[in-house]
Amino acid sequence: PFAGSGAADPRKATLTLRMAPRGQRPLKQEIERRLRAELADLPGVRVKIGLGGSNDKYVLALASEDPQALADAARAVERDLRTIPGIGNVGSSASLVRPEIAVRPDFARAADLGVTTSAIAETLRVATVGDYEQYLPKLNLAQRQVPIVVRLPDAAREDLSVLARLAVPGSRGPVRLGEVASLELAGGPAVIGRYDRARNVNFEIELGERGLGEVTEAVRQLPAMAGLPPSVRPIDVGDAEMMGELFTSFGLAMLTGVLCIYLVLVLLFKDFLQPVTILAALLLAGKSFSMPSLIGLIMLMGIATKNSILLVEYAIVARRDHGMGRLDALLDACHKRARPIIMTTLAMGAGMLPIALAWGGADMSFRSPMAVAVIGGLITSTVLSLLVVPAVFTYIDDLAQWFHRKVLRRGPQGTRVGETAG
């Protein structure tokens, strides 16, 4: 059914589709592609397809203090945006131009007659729209007050000669509007948007079959974006802005988390070098960086750390308490700790599989990348724990032995601990 969106505006309508169950309909991207193809031939209609929520669109903003440079840059960017393959419709706030009456004051003549631009604007506003409600006279009735609005009829807006005869107050008495300003029919933006007090133009790009990160990178590579005038600057807003802030703060959060894990491992192993073995597996376990997959990466930090602790702790205890050699301790640790590590991977992977495959009644398009990142990270961390961590353990152990042999067992001026000089 069609329904008005927001305020009652006869120029806008919303079409809501009730889809069949997931197994009985095509993918969401395929349905959107068909709708765009069917509606592309409607003359004078701008179409937006999708809910417009998270992960559905990319919003790009151009800001400038120069309106003409901003308009020229916006047209060039919009033309290049439509060449990006795989995306949906591209909407621009700069293209919303409506007819308007342009009033251009003659500043020299207005100064001679003592007429200000604010007086011209107030005269036209009261004549065409009416005065503000607090300044309107009121008709007092028994139960209520009725404000009285006095203004020209709507037909007067189409007759510029009527507006030109309006009396504008000046320092030397009333002056006709036509004597201090020229009026003409022109076109202008329906809405002037501002970002950080600078005029801006917004582009809403439907992601279609591509991800937010892919579209963001494709937009940055456009020739029009590379050749923006110095007075025009691009701004990421919406999900792209949130993703940028997330990536900026995620590095500090990861560094803090790794440092805390390192301190805990130092207390557990009573050694400053062996925790590096576990941190190597932790840092290599996650490689996918997008907004939902970062959530999965945080989950993988605990899993990768736990798997490595199981292996390294057993090898250290076997060497220290049972007198086993390093190679024998590592082989025994891999043999006995492989079962809990693999069981953890299988259990958590099986739990994430329905989300990765987007099974269920709700739309899993946002959670699916997180599940894929977790499953891939689980497999990677398992391989790292069973194959790479033992190899890293040997290198770290060789480094620790060299450090103890070359540094800790020598006293001042190169003497060994327990010896006296001379």
PDB file of N, CA and C in Angstrom, residues 77-130:
ATOM      1  N   VAL A  77      30.738  15.039  -8.938  1.00  0.00           N
ATOM      2  CA  VAL A  77      30.783  13.850  -8.094  1.00  0.00           C
ATOM      3  C   VAL A  77      29.574  12.959  -8.344  1.00  0.00           C
ATOM      4  N   GLU A  78      28.390  13.557  -8.488  1.00  0.00           N
ATOM      5  CA  GLU A  78      27.193  12.755  -8.739  1.00  0.00           C
ATOM      6  C   GLU A  78      27.303  12.014 -10.073  1.00  0.00           C
ATOM      7  N   ARG A  79      27.877  12.660 -11.086  1.00  0.00           N
ATOM      8  CA  ARG A  79      28.049  11.992 -12.377  1.00  0.00           C
ATOM      9  C   ARG A  79      28.983  10.797 -12.258  1.00  0.00           C
ATOM     10  N   ASP A  80      30.074  10.926 -11.487  1.00  0.00           N
ATOM     11  CA  ASP A  80      31.007   9.814 -11.328  1.00  0.00           C
ATOM     12  C   ASP A  80      30.451   8.730 -10.416  1.00  0.00           C
ATOM     13  N   LEU A  81      29.638   9.111  -9.428  1.00  0.00           N
ATOM     14  CA  LEU A  81      29.065   8.102  -8.531  1.00  0.00           C
ATOM     15  C   LEU A  81      28.192   7.106  -9.289  1.00  0.00           C
ATOM     16  N   ARG A  82      27.516   7.569 -10.311  1.00  0.00           N
ATOM     17  CA  ARG A  82      26.618   6.687 -11.057  1.00  0.00           C
ATOM     18  C   ARG A  82      27.377   5.695 -11.930  1.00  0.00           C
ATOM     19  N   THR A  83      28.696   5.841 -12.021  1.00  0.00           N
ATOM     20  CA  THR A  83      29.495   4.887 -12.801  1.00  0.00           C
ATOM     21  C   THR A  83      30.025   3.744 -11.953  1.00  0.00           C
ATOM     22  N   ILE A  84      29.826   3.773 -10.640  1.00  0.00           N
ATOM     23  CA  ILE A  84      30.318   2.699  -9.770  1.00  0.00           C
ATOM     24  C   ILE A  84      29.438   1.466  -9.975  1.00  0.00           C
ATOM     25  N   PRO A  85      30.004   0.330 -10.342  1.00  0.00           N
ATOM     26  CA  PRO A  85      29.175  -0.865 -10.578  1.00  0.00           C
ATOM     27  C   PRO A  85      28.717  -1.501  -9.269  1.00  0.00           C
ATOM     28  N   GLY A  86      27.542  -2.124  -9.323  1.00  0.00           N
ATOM     29  CA  GLY A  86      27.047  -2.897  -8.197  1.00  0.00           C
ATOM     30  C   GLY A  86      26.279  -2.126  -7.149  1.00  0.00           C
ATOM     31  N   ILE A  87      26.179  -0.795  -7.271  1.00  0.00           N
ATOM     32  CA  ILE A  87      25.444  -0.026  -6.276  1.00  0.00           C
ATOM     33  C   ILE A  87      24.026   0.245  -6.769  1.00  0.00           C
ATOM     34  N   GLY A  88      23.177   0.761  -5.867  1.00  0.00           N
ATOM     35  CA  GLY A  88      21.806   1.086  -6.238  1.00  0.00           C
ATOM     36  C   GLY A  88      21.681   2.523  -6.702  1.00  0.00           C
ATOM     37  N   ASN A  89      20.600   3.159  -6.322  1.00  0.00           N
ATOM     38  CA  ASN A  89      20.354   4.538  -6.736  1.00  0.00           C
ATOM     39  C   ASN A  89      21.253   5.508  -5.977  1.00  0.00           C
ATOM     40  N   VAL A  90      21.504   6.628  -6.595  1.00  0.00           N
ATOM     41  CA  VAL A  90      22.302   7.704  -6.001  1.00  0.00           C
ATOM     42  C   VAL A  90      21.402   8.927  -5.889  1.00  0.00           C
ATOM     43  N   GLY A  91      21.145   9.363  -4.677  1.00  0.00           N
ATOM     44  CA  GLY A  91      20.330  10.551  -4.442  1.00  0.00           C
ATOM     45  C   GLY A  91      21.185  11.697  -3.955  1.00  0.00           C
ATOM     46  N   SER A  92      20.863  12.902  -4.420  1.00  0.00           N
ATOM     47  CA  SER A  92      21.639  14.080  -4.054  1.00  0.00           C
ATOM     48  C   SER A  92      20.699  15.176  -3.594  1.00  0.00           C
ATOM     49  N   SER A  93      21.038  15.802  -2.473  1.00  0.00           N
ATOM     50  CA  SER A  93      20.239  16.942  -2.017  1.00  0.00           C
ATOM     51  C   SER A  93      20.462  18.162  -2.891  1.00  0.00           C
ATOM     52  N   ALA A  94      21.557  18.183  -3.662  1.00  0.00           N
ATOM     53  CA  ALA A  94      21.811  19.327  -4.542  1.00  0.00           C
ATOM     54  C   ALA A  94      20.854  19.361  -5.719  1.00  0.00           C
ATOM     55  N   SER A  95      20.288  18.228  -6.098  1.00  0.00           N
ATOM     56  CA  SER A  95      19.401  18.179  -7.250  1.00  0.00           C
ATOM     57  C   SER A  95      17.977  18.628  -6.923  1.00  0.00           C
ATOM     58  N   LEU A  96      17.688  18.887  -5.655  1.00  0.00           N
ATOM     59  CA  LEU A  96      16.344  19.311  -5.254  1.00  0.00           C
ATOM     60  C   LEU A  96      16.208  20.814  -5.466  1.00  0.00           C
ATOM     61  N   VAL A  97      15.918  21.219  -6.690  1.00  0.00           N
ATOM     62  CA  VAL A  97      15.794  22.638  -7.051  1.00  0.00           C
ATOM     63  C   VAL A  97      14.318  22.944  -7.284  1.00  0.00           C
ATOM     64  N   ARG A  98      13.848  24.033  -6.666  1.00  0.00           N
ATOM     65  CA  ARG A  98      12.458  24.440  -6.810  1.00  0.00           C
ATOM     66  C   ARG A  98      12.402  25.870  -7.340  1.00  0.00           C
ATOM     67  N   PRO A  99      11.319  26.217  -8.026  1.00  0.00           N
ATOM     68  CA  PRO A  99      11.192  27.613  -8.505  1.00  0.00           C
ATOM     69  C   PRO A  99      11.039  28.559  -7.342  1.00  0.00           C
ATOM     70  N   GLU A 100      11.624  29.735  -7.463  1.00  0.00           N
ATOM     71  CA  GLU A 100      11.555  30.732  -6.415  1.00  0.00           C
ATOM     72  C   GLU A 100      11.654  32.122  -7.014  1.00  0.00           C
ATOM     73  N   ILE A 101      11.295  33.111  -6.243  1.00  0.00           N
ATOM     74  CA  ILE A 101      11.413  34.508  -6.657  1.00  0.00           C
ATOM     75  C   ILE A 101      12.730  35.046  -6.100  1.00  0.00           C
ATOM     76  N   ALA A 102      13.622  35.440  -6.982  1.00  0.00           N
ATOM     77  CA  ALA A 102      14.924  35.973  -6.581  1.00  0.00           C
ATOM     78  C   ALA A 102      14.819  37.486  -6.457  1.00  0.00           C
ATOM     79  N   VAL A 103      15.200  38.008  -5.299  1.00  0.00           N
ATOM     80  CA  VAL A 103      15.181  39.447  -5.031  1.00  0.00           C
ATOM     81  C   VAL A 103      16.630  39.904  -4.902  1.00  0.00           C
ATOM     82  N   ARG A 104      17.061  40.788  -5.807  1.00  0.00           N
ATOM     83  CA  ARG A 104      18.439  41.281  -5.806  1.00  0.00           C
ATOM     84  C   ARG A 104      18.418  42.785  -5.526  1.00  0.00           C
ATOM     85  N   PRO A 105      18.791  43.182  -4.304  1.00  0.00           N
ATOM     86  CA  PRO A 105      18.741  44.619  -3.950  1.00  0.00           C
ATOM     87  C   PRO A 105      19.777  45.434  -4.729  1.00  0.00           C
ATOM     88  N   ASP A 106      19.430  46.676  -5.015  1.00  0.00           N
ATOM     89  CA  ASP A 106      20.360  47.671  -5.553  1.00  0.00           C
ATOM     90  C   ASP A 106      20.933  48.416  -4.341  1.00  0.00           C
ATOM     91  N   PHE A 107      22.107  48.014  -3.899  1.00  0.00           N
ATOM     92  CA  PHE A 107      22.628  48.488  -2.621  1.00  0.00           C
ATOM     93  C   PHE A 107      22.897  50.000  -2.636  1.00  0.00           C
ATOM     94  N   ALA A 108      23.370  50.499  -3.768  1.00  0.00           N
ATOM     95  CA  ALA A 108      23.635  51.945  -3.826  1.00  0.00           C
ATOM     96  C   ALA A 108      22.339  52.745  -3.701  1.00  0.00           C
ATOM     97  N   ARG A 109      21.300  52.358  -4.465  1.00  0.00           N
ATOM     98  CA  ARG A 109      20.020  53.045  -4.409  1.00  0.00           C
ATOM     99  C   ARG A 109      19.377  52.880  -3.034  1.00  0.00           C
ATOM    100  N   ALA A 110      19.463  51.664  -2.463  1.00  0.00           N
ATOM    101  CA  ALA A 110      18.866  51.424  -1.154  1.00  0.00           C
ATOM    102  C   ALA A 110      19.555  52.245  -0.078  1.00  0.00           C
ATOM    103  N   ALA A 111      20.890  52.429  -0.194  1.00  0.00           N
ATOM    104  CA  ALA A 111      21.603  53.234   0.797  1.00  0.00           C
ATOM    105  C   ALA A 111      21.194  54.699   0.714  1.00  0.00           C
ATOM    106  N   ASP A 112      20.968  55.205  -0.500  1.00  0.00           N
ATOM    107  CA  ASP A 112      20.544  56.597  -0.653  1.00  0.00           C
ATOM    108  C   ASP A 112      19.176  56.841  -0.016  1.00  0.00           C
ATOM    109  N   LEU A 113      18.284  55.858  -0.115  1.00  0.00           N
ATOM    110  CA  LEU A 113      16.932  56.011   0.407  1.00  0.00           C
ATOM    111  C   LEU A 113      16.794  55.485   1.838  1.00  0.00           C
ATOM    112  N   GLY A 114      17.878  54.966   2.411  1.00  0.00           N
ATOM    113  CA  GLY A 114      17.822  54.483   3.789  1.00  0.00           C
ATOM    114  C   GLY A 114      17.032  53.206   3.956  1.00  0.00           C
ATOM    115  N   VAL A 115      17.076  52.317   2.960  1.00  0.00           N
ATOM    116  CA  VAL A 115      16.352  51.036   3.010  1.00  0.00           C
ATOM    117  C   VAL A 115      17.358  49.923   3.266  1.00  0.00           C
ATOM    118  N   THR A 116      17.097  49.093   4.245  1.00  0.00           N
ATOM    119  CA  THR A 116      17.989  47.975   4.564  1.00  0.00           C
ATOM    120  C   THR A 116      17.461  46.690   3.935  1.00  0.00           C
ATOM    121  N   THR A 117      18.366  45.728   3.787  1.00  0.00           N
ATOM    122  CA  THR A 117      17.959  44.427   3.230  1.00  0.00           C
ATOM    123  C   THR A 117      16.999  43.702   4.161  1.00  0.00           C
ATOM    124  N   SER A 118      17.157  43.867   5.464  1.00  0.00           N
ATOM    125  CA  SER A 118      16.227  43.224   6.399  1.00  0.00           C
ATOM    126  C   SER A 118      14.825  43.797   6.251  1.00  0.00           C
ATOM    127  N   ALA A 119      14.729  45.097   5.958  1.00  0.00           N
ATOM    128  CA  ALA A 119      13.406  45.693   5.743  1.00  0.00           C
ATOM    129  C   ALA A 119      12.759  45.129   4.483  1.00  0.00           C
ATOM    130  N   ILE A 120      13.548  44.934   3.421  1.00  0.00           N
ATOM    131  CA  ILE A 120      13.014  44.321   2.189  1.00  0.00           C
ATOM    132  C   ILE A 120      12.517  42.921   2.465  1.00  0.00           C
ATOM    133  N   ALA A 121      13.323  42.146   3.209  1.00  0.00           N
ATOM    134  CA  ALA A 121      12.935  40.761   3.508  1.00  0.00           C
ATOM    135  C   ALA A 121      11.677  40.712   4.371  1.00  0.00           C
ATOM    136  N   GLU A 122      11.582  41.576   5.376  1.00  0.00           N
ATOM    137  CA  GLU A 122      10.410  41.576   6.244  1.00  0.00           C
ATOM    138  C   GLU A 122       9.154  41.960   5.472  1.00  0.00           C
ATOM    139  N   THR A 123       9.264  42.920   4.568  1.00  0.00           N
ATOM    140  CA  THR A 123       8.106  43.339   3.787  1.00  0.00           C
ATOM    141  C   THR A 123       7.593  42.197   2.920  1.00  0.00           C
ATOM    142  N   LEU A 124       8.484  41.509   2.237  1.00  0.00           N
ATOM    143  CA  LEU A 124       8.072  40.395   1.391  1.00  0.00           C
ATOM    144  C   LEU A 124       7.522  39.238   2.217  1.00  0.00           C
ATOM    145  N   ARG A 125       8.109  38.967   3.365  1.00  0.00           N
ATOM    146  CA  ARG A 125       7.615  37.862   4.194  1.00  0.00           C
ATOM    147  C   ARG A 125       6.213  38.132   4.699  1.00  0.00           C
ATOM    148  N   VAL A 126       5.963  39.314   5.207  1.00  0.00           N
ATOM    149  CA  VAL A 126       4.623  39.638   5.728  1.00  0.00           C
ATOM    150  C   VAL A 126       3.598  39.647   4.603  1.00  0.00           C
ATOM    151  N   ALA A 127       3.995  40.113   3.408  1.00  0.00           N
ATOM    152  CA  ALA A 127       3.041  40.212   2.309  1.00  0.00           C
ATOM    153  C   ALA A 127       2.691  38.856   1.721  1.00  0.00           C
ATOM    154  N   THR A 128       3.620  37.906   1.701  1.00  0.00           N
ATOM    155  CA  THR A 128       3.379  36.624   1.031  1.00  0.00           C
ATOM    156  C   THR A 128       3.031  35.492   1.996  1.00  0.00           C
ATOM    157  N   VAL A 129       3.581  35.527   3.191  1.00  0.00           N
ATOM    158  CA  VAL A 129       3.367  34.427   4.146  1.00  0.00           C
ATOM    159  C   VAL A 129       2.525  34.886   5.330  1.00  0.00           C
ATOM    160  N   GLY A 130       2.742  36.094   5.779  1.00  0.00           N
ATOM    161  CA  GLY A 130       2.073  36.582   6.974  1.00  0.00           C
ATOM    162  C   GLY A 130       3.081  36.801   8.094  1.00  0.00           C
TER     163      GLY A 130
END
